Amino acid sequence: MNSAIQAIKNILNIISSYADDKQSFNREEEKAASTMMTKLDEFTELLSQCQREVCITFLLSTPISATKEEVKQFRHSMKESLLVLGLTQAANYMEISDSDLTSQDLVDMKRIGIVLEQLYKKNQKEAGDRIEKRFQSLEELGVHYDAEELDSLTIPEIPESLKLLIKHEDCVFEKTIGRGQSGTVYLGHFKDSDDNIAIKVLSKQTLSQADVESYRREVYFLTILSHPSLTKFCGYTEDAPFYICTEFMSGGSLYHKLRNNPEQLNPTTRSLIALTVARGLEYLHSKGVIHRDLKSLNVLLDDNNNAKICDFGMVRTRDSRPMTGMIGTVHWMAPEVLMSTPFYDERVDVYSFGIFLWELLTGQMPYKDMQANQIIRTVTELGERPPIPEDCPQHLAKLITKCWSQDPEDRPTMAKVVAELQDSKYHLAGTDEAEFALKAGIVSCHKTSLSLPYIRKETPKPRPKSRESQVISPDRAMQCMHGPPSDSRKEALMYSLQMCGDQVTLYNFLDLGFTKALSLILTEQSEDSETVMTYLLTCREPKVFDIEVLKALLLYTSSKSDVFRNKALSVLLSASLLRFEFLKSAPSFVQQLLQFIYLPMPPQSSAALLQLANRLIRSISNAPTGLWEVLLWARLNLPQMLTPLVLPCMIGAVKFVEVRNDIKSDNYKELSQTFNANIMLFKEILKYDDTFEKLIPALMSCSKSNDICLKFIIENSKENSLFAYSVVQNLPFNFDVSKIVAVYKNLFLHDTKKISQIQEFYSVIEYLMVNNDIKYACEILKTVRIEESLFVNTKLPKLLSEAFYNSDDLLCTSLMLIYYNCLQRFRVEEFVNLDQIFLSILFGKRTELRKPAFLCVISAAEYISDFDYSAIHPVAAFYVHSSSEIIGNSAAKFISEKTKVCDDYDIDKTLEVFIENYKAPSKNVIVACDCFVEICKQKKVKDQSLLQKLSQMYNMLHSY
């Protein structure tokens, strides 16, 4: 709904301007304008149902799918009306792709699911059934809330080497230091240590599903993330009550320090806190992680006011799945989160950091006098932010403004923020720059300051320089770097990397062959190689990442060193963002990049790799060889948590015919084993009919044990003729007939020729008749060629003959056509035994049934040796003139075969009927006339005038 509301806001000015300029409307335009007003009124009413007091009642009484469809129809109707009015630009705002609509809906559905879950937890018995129905509705829309998950807790998969499991008895509690909605925080220590720790205890009985997911995230990310700017993780428990133990930060939260003891935070300390938190966020983003809840409450201080980021319950990795809206605290929340935008990225943290900087600057609570709904309107609609003090340093004010830009594209990266916060121009007024440089660990190099926080610990202490090194020049440095490993080369490398912190100097080094030297060192996979990669991690100059450097980094896909391999991947991920336009023109890069996936790596690295691969696959113009192979391996072997990132890559890849040709039948079988998780991939594959030959057998086999797959076949066999034909080619299903009836009903819409050659077809028809769907079954049977060997061994002959006794005229007609089709080719005893009933209908009052009865009589008579044909001859003489081909042909055949061999019929009456009902010449009439002329030579005709008329008819017919 938020997306639709935003679209309405976008078109208001366009419509207003149009109305002012428009002098008059024609009838069609008036109708369109009226339709728009009606739809807006309906949408307003729908919105009113989703407001505060009535929202719960609305959720419990209204199918979610109906609401979703109503919003979709609103968009469509508005678009059509706007197009009629000639407002194409406005109409475009109302248009939304199926994928974007599904993503936006998924965000809304998740939020609805959370509300329903909370109601469920409150045990409101009177609403229990309705809540269950809404959960079922969410399931149908692809949002899953497993009831078992509400009562169980599973820690995410954590590498064994990183697990920090503890027992409850290991913890000693001292005092309570904080309380929250999901638990309590205590000061304590481990039994075997006197070091203070913070112990967060979550009560199992009060955990909601959201709390469970928060706990999972926090444990997982605390385990795998490690940085000086993040709180250190000490351990967790697997059993209730659940404990999370972290280092104790004695200074408390920055939020409380700013409000209770602001005098303890001088400008230098505040500038250092800003840089420290920025470095922490830069580290998270480099790992593909988004914090989503950065605020002063989640920044803790030690005794010396050193800051660390805490609370990882809201953390998410960057991926292609729609995010949940309204995650975090509204005061620090980015506009795209407030508007429940399905896809956002780490730039929401940059926005929060802008608010955080404002807090450090002012010491105040942002939007302190506003309610949550007021903040949302102020941020999203008015685009207003907290006022920046006039005495704020100009560059710092500019940085804050950039960070909280309305458009995420205008916000800087955290790497850029870190670089600027190291510059004195961006510090708070009054900062002691010497103290700041010392505590921030900024390295001086000539006239350039370069912060290398990630390699500072790894850089050996400088040795006394030789005379040669003291006068080293760029040219000399490049010569050394192109040479074999040595102390001189190492010194030249460190010199070059430090010098290249300045952009002008970097360009000079690039002209001297800097990237060639880097690529040569990278191919060695040595200690110097790691130094180069450390530099590249902080480099933001695209020219450094030329083709040679990228190739050298790709060699690490098979490196035996986890450290080297993971660092090379991190560099490539960073480089890809800088060289994306170039990489779009090199399809082989994505396939080579994906080779990293074959060896173990941290989950966040895998996530970032797959996200980049997805973006590249959707941008390249042709598929590299081997792309499907690596993606399939990833889908079948990577942890399930990465499935939502692998699938978009596969979905994007199948647009290439080369990829579709690479998919083997066994691949489809493997993927169908987890059909439910892969359904979006199968939907995409179905867009290409060149996949059906190998795909359909796998789906049909899967449908035996998977009802969702069977439903998938049912839906597509109705809408897609080529799909239906392919299913027919692969029949039978060979399982419970009751389950496949719906498929067969759809197949009947497309093809009934080959289908009647399969035994299962007759089992389905039999099932329909037994379950009182006789008319439908007969409508199908009368259109197919019934196979004797398959038909007579079923109960159908008996069921069809019994149905005749209690049928209306329409059903009787269908049944008799079935009898006739069978009896024309083979004997069916049950049908032959109905001969007297056929005769009674033939000469009865139900005139509309006489024709099919005639067909059945002459067909059944063939199997009855003593059948009395005397009454049939005049009937055949009458029907030979029929305009119905089947009736006329059957009558002519009867006359030519029976009139000559039968003696006991009235020839005068037969001739009289034949002559009196003549209408026009036809092949059948000529056959009958010739027969009667021959018979009259043998039989005596009492009425001579009939002979004369017959002779005249004969001459006339043969004159044509």
Short mmCIF file of C-alpha atoms in Angstrom, two decimals, residues 628-932:
data_model
loop_
_atom_site.label_atom_id
_atom_site.label_comp_id
_atom_site.label_asym_id
_atom_site.label_seq_id
_atom_site.Cartn_x
_atom_site.Cartn_y
_atom_site.Cartn_z
CA TRP A 628 24.98 -23.11 -15.30
CA GLU A 629 27.33 -25.75 -13.92
CA VAL A 630 28.65 -23.53 -11.13
CA LEU A 631 25.22 -22.11 -10.27
CA LEU A 632 23.71 -25.59 -10.06
CA TRP A 633 26.53 -26.70 -7.78
CA ALA A 634 25.94 -23.68 -5.59
CA ARG A 635 22.22 -24.40 -5.35
CA LEU A 636 22.74 -28.05 -4.45
CA ASN A 637 25.68 -27.65 -2.06
CA LEU A 638 25.63 -24.26 -0.36
CA PRO A 639 23.81 -23.83 2.98
CA GLN A 640 20.06 -23.36 2.74
CA MET A 641 20.34 -19.83 4.09
CA LEU A 642 22.01 -18.83 0.80
CA THR A 643 19.26 -20.26 -1.41
CA PRO A 644 17.47 -16.89 -1.75
CA LEU A 645 20.69 -15.51 -3.25
CA VAL A 646 21.52 -18.43 -5.55
CA LEU A 647 18.05 -18.59 -7.09
CA PRO A 648 18.05 -15.05 -8.54
CA CYS A 649 21.34 -15.87 -10.26
CA MET A 650 19.84 -19.00 -11.79
CA ILE A 651 16.67 -17.15 -12.76
CA GLY A 652 18.70 -14.47 -14.49
CA ALA A 653 20.88 -17.04 -16.26
CA VAL A 654 18.10 -19.07 -17.92
CA LYS A 655 17.33 -16.17 -20.25
CA PHE A 656 20.38 -17.33 -22.22
CA VAL A 657 19.71 -20.15 -24.67
CA GLU A 658 23.25 -21.46 -24.05
CA VAL A 659 22.40 -21.93 -20.38
CA ARG A 660 19.11 -23.63 -21.15
CA ASN A 661 20.92 -26.02 -23.48
CA ASP A 662 23.33 -26.88 -20.66
CA ILE A 663 20.54 -27.94 -18.31
CA LYS A 664 20.34 -31.73 -18.30
CA SER A 665 17.34 -33.89 -17.48
CA ASP A 666 19.04 -35.01 -14.29
CA ASN A 667 19.47 -31.36 -13.27
CA TYR A 668 15.72 -30.87 -13.39
CA LYS A 669 15.24 -34.01 -11.32
CA GLU A 670 17.71 -32.78 -8.70
CA LEU A 671 16.11 -29.35 -8.50
CA SER A 672 12.60 -30.79 -8.33
CA GLN A 673 13.53 -32.68 -5.17
CA THR A 674 13.32 -29.30 -3.42
CA PHE A 675 10.58 -27.98 -5.70
CA ASN A 676 8.97 -25.70 -3.15
CA ALA A 677 12.18 -23.76 -2.60
CA ASN A 678 12.90 -23.61 -6.35
CA ILE A 679 9.41 -22.74 -7.57
CA MET A 680 10.39 -19.25 -8.76
CA LEU A 681 13.16 -20.78 -10.87
CA PHE A 682 10.73 -23.26 -12.43
CA LYS A 683 8.32 -20.43 -13.20
CA GLU A 684 11.09 -18.60 -15.05
CA ILE A 685 12.16 -21.71 -16.95
CA LEU A 686 8.59 -22.25 -18.14
CA LYS A 687 8.81 -19.03 -20.12
CA TYR A 688 10.99 -20.91 -22.60
CA ASP A 689 9.33 -23.83 -24.39
CA ASP A 690 12.70 -25.24 -25.48
CA THR A 691 13.03 -26.57 -21.93
CA PHE A 692 9.82 -28.62 -21.90
CA GLU A 693 11.25 -31.85 -23.28
CA LYS A 694 13.55 -32.31 -20.29
CA LEU A 695 11.62 -30.32 -17.71
CA ILE A 696 8.15 -31.89 -17.91
CA PRO A 697 9.17 -35.49 -17.01
CA ALA A 698 10.94 -34.21 -13.90
CA LEU A 699 7.92 -32.18 -12.81
CA MET A 700 5.52 -35.08 -13.39
CA SER A 701 7.72 -37.41 -11.38
CA CYS A 702 7.98 -34.85 -8.58
CA SER A 703 4.21 -34.33 -8.50
CA LYS A 704 3.69 -37.87 -7.23
CA SER A 705 4.90 -36.81 -3.79
CA ASN A 706 4.62 -33.04 -3.91
CA ASP A 707 1.16 -31.47 -4.01
CA ILE A 708 2.57 -27.99 -4.68
CA CYS A 709 4.33 -29.31 -7.78
CA LEU A 710 1.10 -30.99 -8.87
CA LYS A 711 -0.75 -27.70 -8.41
CA PHE A 712 1.97 -26.03 -10.50
CA ILE A 713 1.33 -28.52 -13.33
CA ILE A 714 -2.42 -28.00 -13.06
CA GLU A 715 -2.14 -24.22 -13.33
CA ASN A 716 0.26 -24.23 -16.25
CA SER A 717 -1.51 -26.97 -18.21
CA LYS A 718 -4.59 -24.76 -18.29
CA GLU A 719 -2.94 -21.58 -19.56
CA ASN A 720 -0.06 -22.91 -21.66
CA SER A 721 -0.96 -25.07 -24.70
CA LEU A 722 2.64 -26.10 -25.40
CA PHE A 723 3.06 -27.10 -21.78
CA ALA A 724 -0.14 -29.17 -21.97
CA TYR A 725 0.98 -30.91 -25.16
CA SER A 726 4.30 -31.77 -23.51
CA VAL A 727 2.50 -33.26 -20.52
CA VAL A 728 0.39 -35.41 -22.86
CA GLN A 729 3.56 -36.65 -24.54
CA ASN A 730 4.83 -37.84 -21.14
CA LEU A 731 1.65 -39.46 -19.80
CA PRO A 732 0.77 -41.42 -17.73
CA PHE A 733 1.29 -40.04 -14.24
CA ASN A 734 0.79 -43.48 -12.69
CA PHE A 735 -0.51 -42.43 -9.29
CA ASP A 736 -3.76 -41.69 -7.47
CA VAL A 737 -6.37 -40.85 -10.10
CA SER A 738 -8.24 -38.51 -7.77
CA LYS A 739 -5.19 -36.21 -7.68
CA ILE A 740 -4.63 -36.02 -11.42
CA VAL A 741 -8.22 -35.48 -12.55
CA ALA A 742 -7.70 -31.71 -12.49
CA VAL A 743 -4.66 -32.03 -14.76
CA TYR A 744 -6.57 -34.17 -17.25
CA LYS A 745 -9.43 -31.68 -17.31
CA ASN A 746 -6.96 -29.03 -18.43
CA LEU A 747 -5.32 -31.36 -20.94
CA PHE A 748 -8.74 -31.99 -22.51
CA LEU A 749 -8.82 -28.29 -23.39
CA HIS A 750 -5.79 -28.70 -25.63
CA ASP A 751 -5.42 -32.27 -26.92
CA THR A 752 -7.70 -35.31 -26.86
CA LYS A 753 -6.24 -37.32 -29.75
CA LYS A 754 -3.22 -39.01 -28.25
CA ILE A 755 -4.64 -38.89 -24.76
CA SER A 756 -7.24 -41.61 -25.52
CA GLN A 757 -4.42 -44.04 -26.33
CA ILE A 758 -3.40 -44.16 -22.65
CA GLN A 759 -5.02 -46.48 -20.12
CA GLU A 760 -4.90 -43.79 -17.42
CA PHE A 761 -7.27 -41.67 -19.51
CA TYR A 762 -10.02 -44.28 -19.12
CA SER A 763 -9.35 -44.51 -15.39
CA VAL A 764 -9.87 -40.74 -15.15
CA ILE A 765 -13.15 -40.93 -17.15
CA GLU A 766 -14.29 -43.79 -14.92
CA TYR A 767 -13.47 -41.72 -11.83
CA LEU A 768 -15.52 -38.81 -13.20
CA MET A 769 -18.53 -41.01 -13.84
CA VAL A 770 -18.39 -42.68 -10.46
CA ASN A 771 -18.22 -39.24 -8.85
CA ASN A 772 -21.32 -37.97 -10.70
CA ASP A 773 -19.51 -35.87 -13.26
CA ILE A 774 -21.17 -37.94 -16.01
CA LYS A 775 -22.01 -35.17 -18.44
CA TYR A 776 -18.47 -33.85 -18.48
CA ALA A 777 -17.06 -37.36 -18.92
CA CYS A 778 -19.40 -38.01 -21.86
CA GLU A 779 -18.53 -34.69 -23.51
CA ILE A 780 -14.90 -35.80 -23.54
CA LEU A 781 -15.53 -39.40 -24.62
CA LYS A 782 -17.68 -38.47 -27.60
CA THR A 783 -14.82 -36.44 -29.09
CA VAL A 784 -12.08 -39.09 -28.92
CA ARG A 785 -11.31 -42.29 -30.72
CA ILE A 786 -11.94 -44.92 -28.07
CA GLU A 787 -9.41 -47.76 -28.05
CA GLU A 788 -11.10 -51.16 -27.73
CA SER A 789 -8.33 -52.90 -25.80
CA LEU A 790 -8.17 -50.12 -23.22
CA PHE A 791 -11.90 -49.49 -22.99
CA VAL A 792 -13.51 -52.93 -22.64
CA ASN A 793 -11.39 -53.89 -19.62
CA THR A 794 -12.77 -51.03 -17.53
CA LYS A 795 -16.12 -50.44 -15.87
CA LEU A 796 -16.96 -47.78 -18.44
CA PRO A 797 -19.21 -49.93 -20.70
CA LYS A 798 -21.40 -50.77 -17.72
CA LEU A 799 -21.36 -47.26 -16.31
CA LEU A 800 -22.21 -45.71 -19.68
CA SER A 801 -25.09 -48.09 -20.37
CA GLU A 802 -26.53 -47.59 -16.87
CA ALA A 803 -26.30 -43.83 -17.22
CA PHE A 804 -28.65 -44.01 -20.21
CA TYR A 805 -31.67 -44.90 -18.07
CA ASN A 806 -31.57 -41.73 -15.95
CA SER A 807 -30.37 -39.12 -18.39
CA ASP A 808 -31.86 -36.02 -19.92
CA ASP A 809 -32.00 -35.40 -23.67
CA LEU A 810 -28.62 -33.69 -23.81
CA LEU A 811 -26.86 -36.50 -21.98
CA CYS A 812 -28.75 -39.11 -24.03
CA THR A 813 -27.41 -37.53 -27.22
CA SER A 814 -23.82 -37.65 -25.91
CA LEU A 815 -24.19 -41.23 -24.73
CA MET A 816 -25.63 -42.44 -28.04
CA LEU A 817 -22.78 -40.79 -29.94
CA ILE A 818 -20.35 -42.69 -27.70
CA TYR A 819 -22.27 -45.96 -28.32
CA TYR A 820 -22.19 -45.34 -32.07
CA ASN A 821 -18.45 -44.52 -32.12
CA CYS A 822 -17.68 -47.76 -30.32
CA LEU A 823 -20.12 -50.02 -32.20
CA GLN A 824 -18.86 -48.82 -35.55
CA ARG A 825 -15.54 -50.51 -34.77
CA PHE A 826 -16.05 -53.18 -32.11
CA ARG A 827 -18.70 -55.01 -30.15
CA VAL A 828 -19.65 -53.73 -26.71
CA GLU A 829 -22.20 -56.11 -25.30
CA GLU A 830 -23.70 -53.56 -22.92
CA PHE A 831 -24.38 -51.20 -25.81
CA VAL A 832 -25.78 -53.88 -28.14
CA ASN A 833 -28.29 -54.85 -25.46
CA LEU A 834 -29.81 -51.38 -25.66
CA ASP A 835 -31.07 -51.95 -29.22
CA GLN A 836 -34.78 -52.04 -28.28
CA ILE A 837 -34.44 -48.81 -26.32
CA PHE A 838 -32.81 -47.22 -29.36
CA LEU A 839 -35.79 -48.38 -31.48
CA SER A 840 -38.32 -46.95 -29.05
CA ILE A 841 -36.52 -43.57 -29.12
CA LEU A 842 -36.29 -43.71 -32.93
CA PHE A 843 -40.04 -43.96 -33.25
CA GLY A 844 -40.87 -41.99 -30.12
CA LYS A 845 -41.87 -38.39 -29.55
CA ARG A 846 -38.43 -37.06 -28.60
CA THR A 847 -37.61 -35.87 -32.10
CA GLU A 848 -34.24 -34.40 -31.15
CA LEU A 849 -33.02 -37.87 -30.15
CA ARG A 850 -34.06 -39.69 -33.30
CA LYS A 851 -30.89 -39.08 -35.29
CA PRO A 852 -28.45 -40.45 -32.66
CA ALA A 853 -30.94 -43.28 -32.00
CA PHE A 854 -30.89 -44.14 -35.74
CA LEU A 855 -27.09 -44.33 -35.67
CA CYS A 856 -27.15 -46.59 -32.61
CA VAL A 857 -29.84 -48.87 -34.07
CA ILE A 858 -28.04 -49.57 -37.34
CA SER A 859 -24.72 -50.02 -35.47
CA ALA A 860 -26.10 -52.38 -32.80
CA ALA A 861 -28.02 -54.37 -35.44
CA GLU A 862 -24.73 -55.43 -36.99
CA TYR A 863 -24.09 -57.60 -33.93
CA ILE A 864 -27.63 -59.10 -33.77
CA SER A 865 -28.18 -62.01 -36.19
CA ASP A 866 -32.00 -61.98 -36.11
CA PHE A 867 -32.53 -58.23 -36.07
CA ASP A 868 -35.76 -57.09 -37.81
CA TYR A 869 -34.80 -54.36 -40.29
CA SER A 870 -38.27 -53.91 -41.80
CA ALA A 871 -39.04 -50.71 -39.89
CA ILE A 872 -35.58 -49.23 -40.50
CA HIS A 873 -35.69 -49.00 -44.33
CA PRO A 874 -38.14 -46.03 -44.52
CA VAL A 875 -36.13 -44.28 -41.78
CA ALA A 876 -32.91 -44.71 -43.75
CA ALA A 877 -34.72 -43.42 -46.90
CA PHE A 878 -35.66 -40.32 -44.89
CA TYR A 879 -32.23 -39.65 -43.30
CA VAL A 880 -30.28 -40.15 -46.52
CA HIS A 881 -31.31 -36.59 -47.34
CA SER A 882 -29.91 -35.23 -44.04
CA SER A 883 -27.49 -32.34 -44.15
CA SER A 884 -25.55 -34.04 -41.36
CA GLU A 885 -22.67 -35.85 -43.00
CA ILE A 886 -22.55 -38.64 -40.44
CA ILE A 887 -26.33 -39.24 -40.65
CA GLY A 888 -26.46 -39.05 -44.46
CA ASN A 889 -23.46 -41.32 -44.88
CA SER A 890 -24.81 -43.88 -42.41
CA ALA A 891 -28.23 -43.92 -44.09
CA ALA A 892 -26.69 -44.33 -47.59
CA LYS A 893 -24.48 -47.14 -46.33
CA PHE A 894 -27.46 -48.89 -44.76
CA ILE A 895 -29.53 -48.63 -48.01
CA SER A 896 -26.67 -49.90 -50.19
CA GLU A 897 -25.97 -52.84 -47.88
CA LYS A 898 -29.38 -53.87 -46.52
CA THR A 899 -32.10 -53.08 -49.09
CA LYS A 900 -30.78 -55.69 -51.51
CA VAL A 901 -30.50 -58.52 -48.97
CA CYS A 902 -33.64 -57.86 -46.96
CA ASP A 903 -37.02 -58.97 -48.31
CA ASP A 904 -39.46 -58.21 -45.49
CA TYR A 905 -39.90 -54.47 -45.84
CA ASP A 906 -42.41 -52.27 -47.65
CA ILE A 907 -40.69 -51.09 -50.85
CA ASP A 908 -43.55 -48.73 -51.78
CA LYS A 909 -43.44 -46.96 -48.43
CA THR A 910 -39.65 -46.74 -48.56
CA LEU A 911 -39.71 -45.24 -52.09
CA GLU A 912 -42.47 -42.82 -51.14
CA VAL A 913 -40.44 -41.52 -48.16
CA PHE A 914 -37.29 -41.26 -50.27
CA ILE A 915 -38.97 -39.35 -53.13
CA GLU A 916 -41.12 -37.03 -51.01
CA ASN A 917 -38.17 -35.88 -48.82
CA TYR A 918 -35.83 -35.13 -51.70
CA LYS A 919 -34.30 -31.66 -51.25
CA ALA A 920 -31.16 -31.44 -53.33
CA PRO A 921 -28.71 -33.71 -55.07
CA SER A 922 -25.89 -35.16 -53.05
CA LYS A 923 -23.51 -38.08 -53.13
CA ASN A 924 -25.60 -39.98 -50.59
CA VAL A 925 -28.87 -39.36 -52.48
CA ILE A 926 -27.28 -40.62 -55.71
CA VAL A 927 -26.08 -43.81 -53.95
CA ALA A 928 -29.55 -44.40 -52.51
CA CYS A 929 -31.30 -43.67 -55.83
CA ASP A 930 -29.07 -46.10 -57.71
CA CYS A 931 -29.79 -48.80 -55.14
CA PHE A 932 -33.55 -48.26 -55.32
#
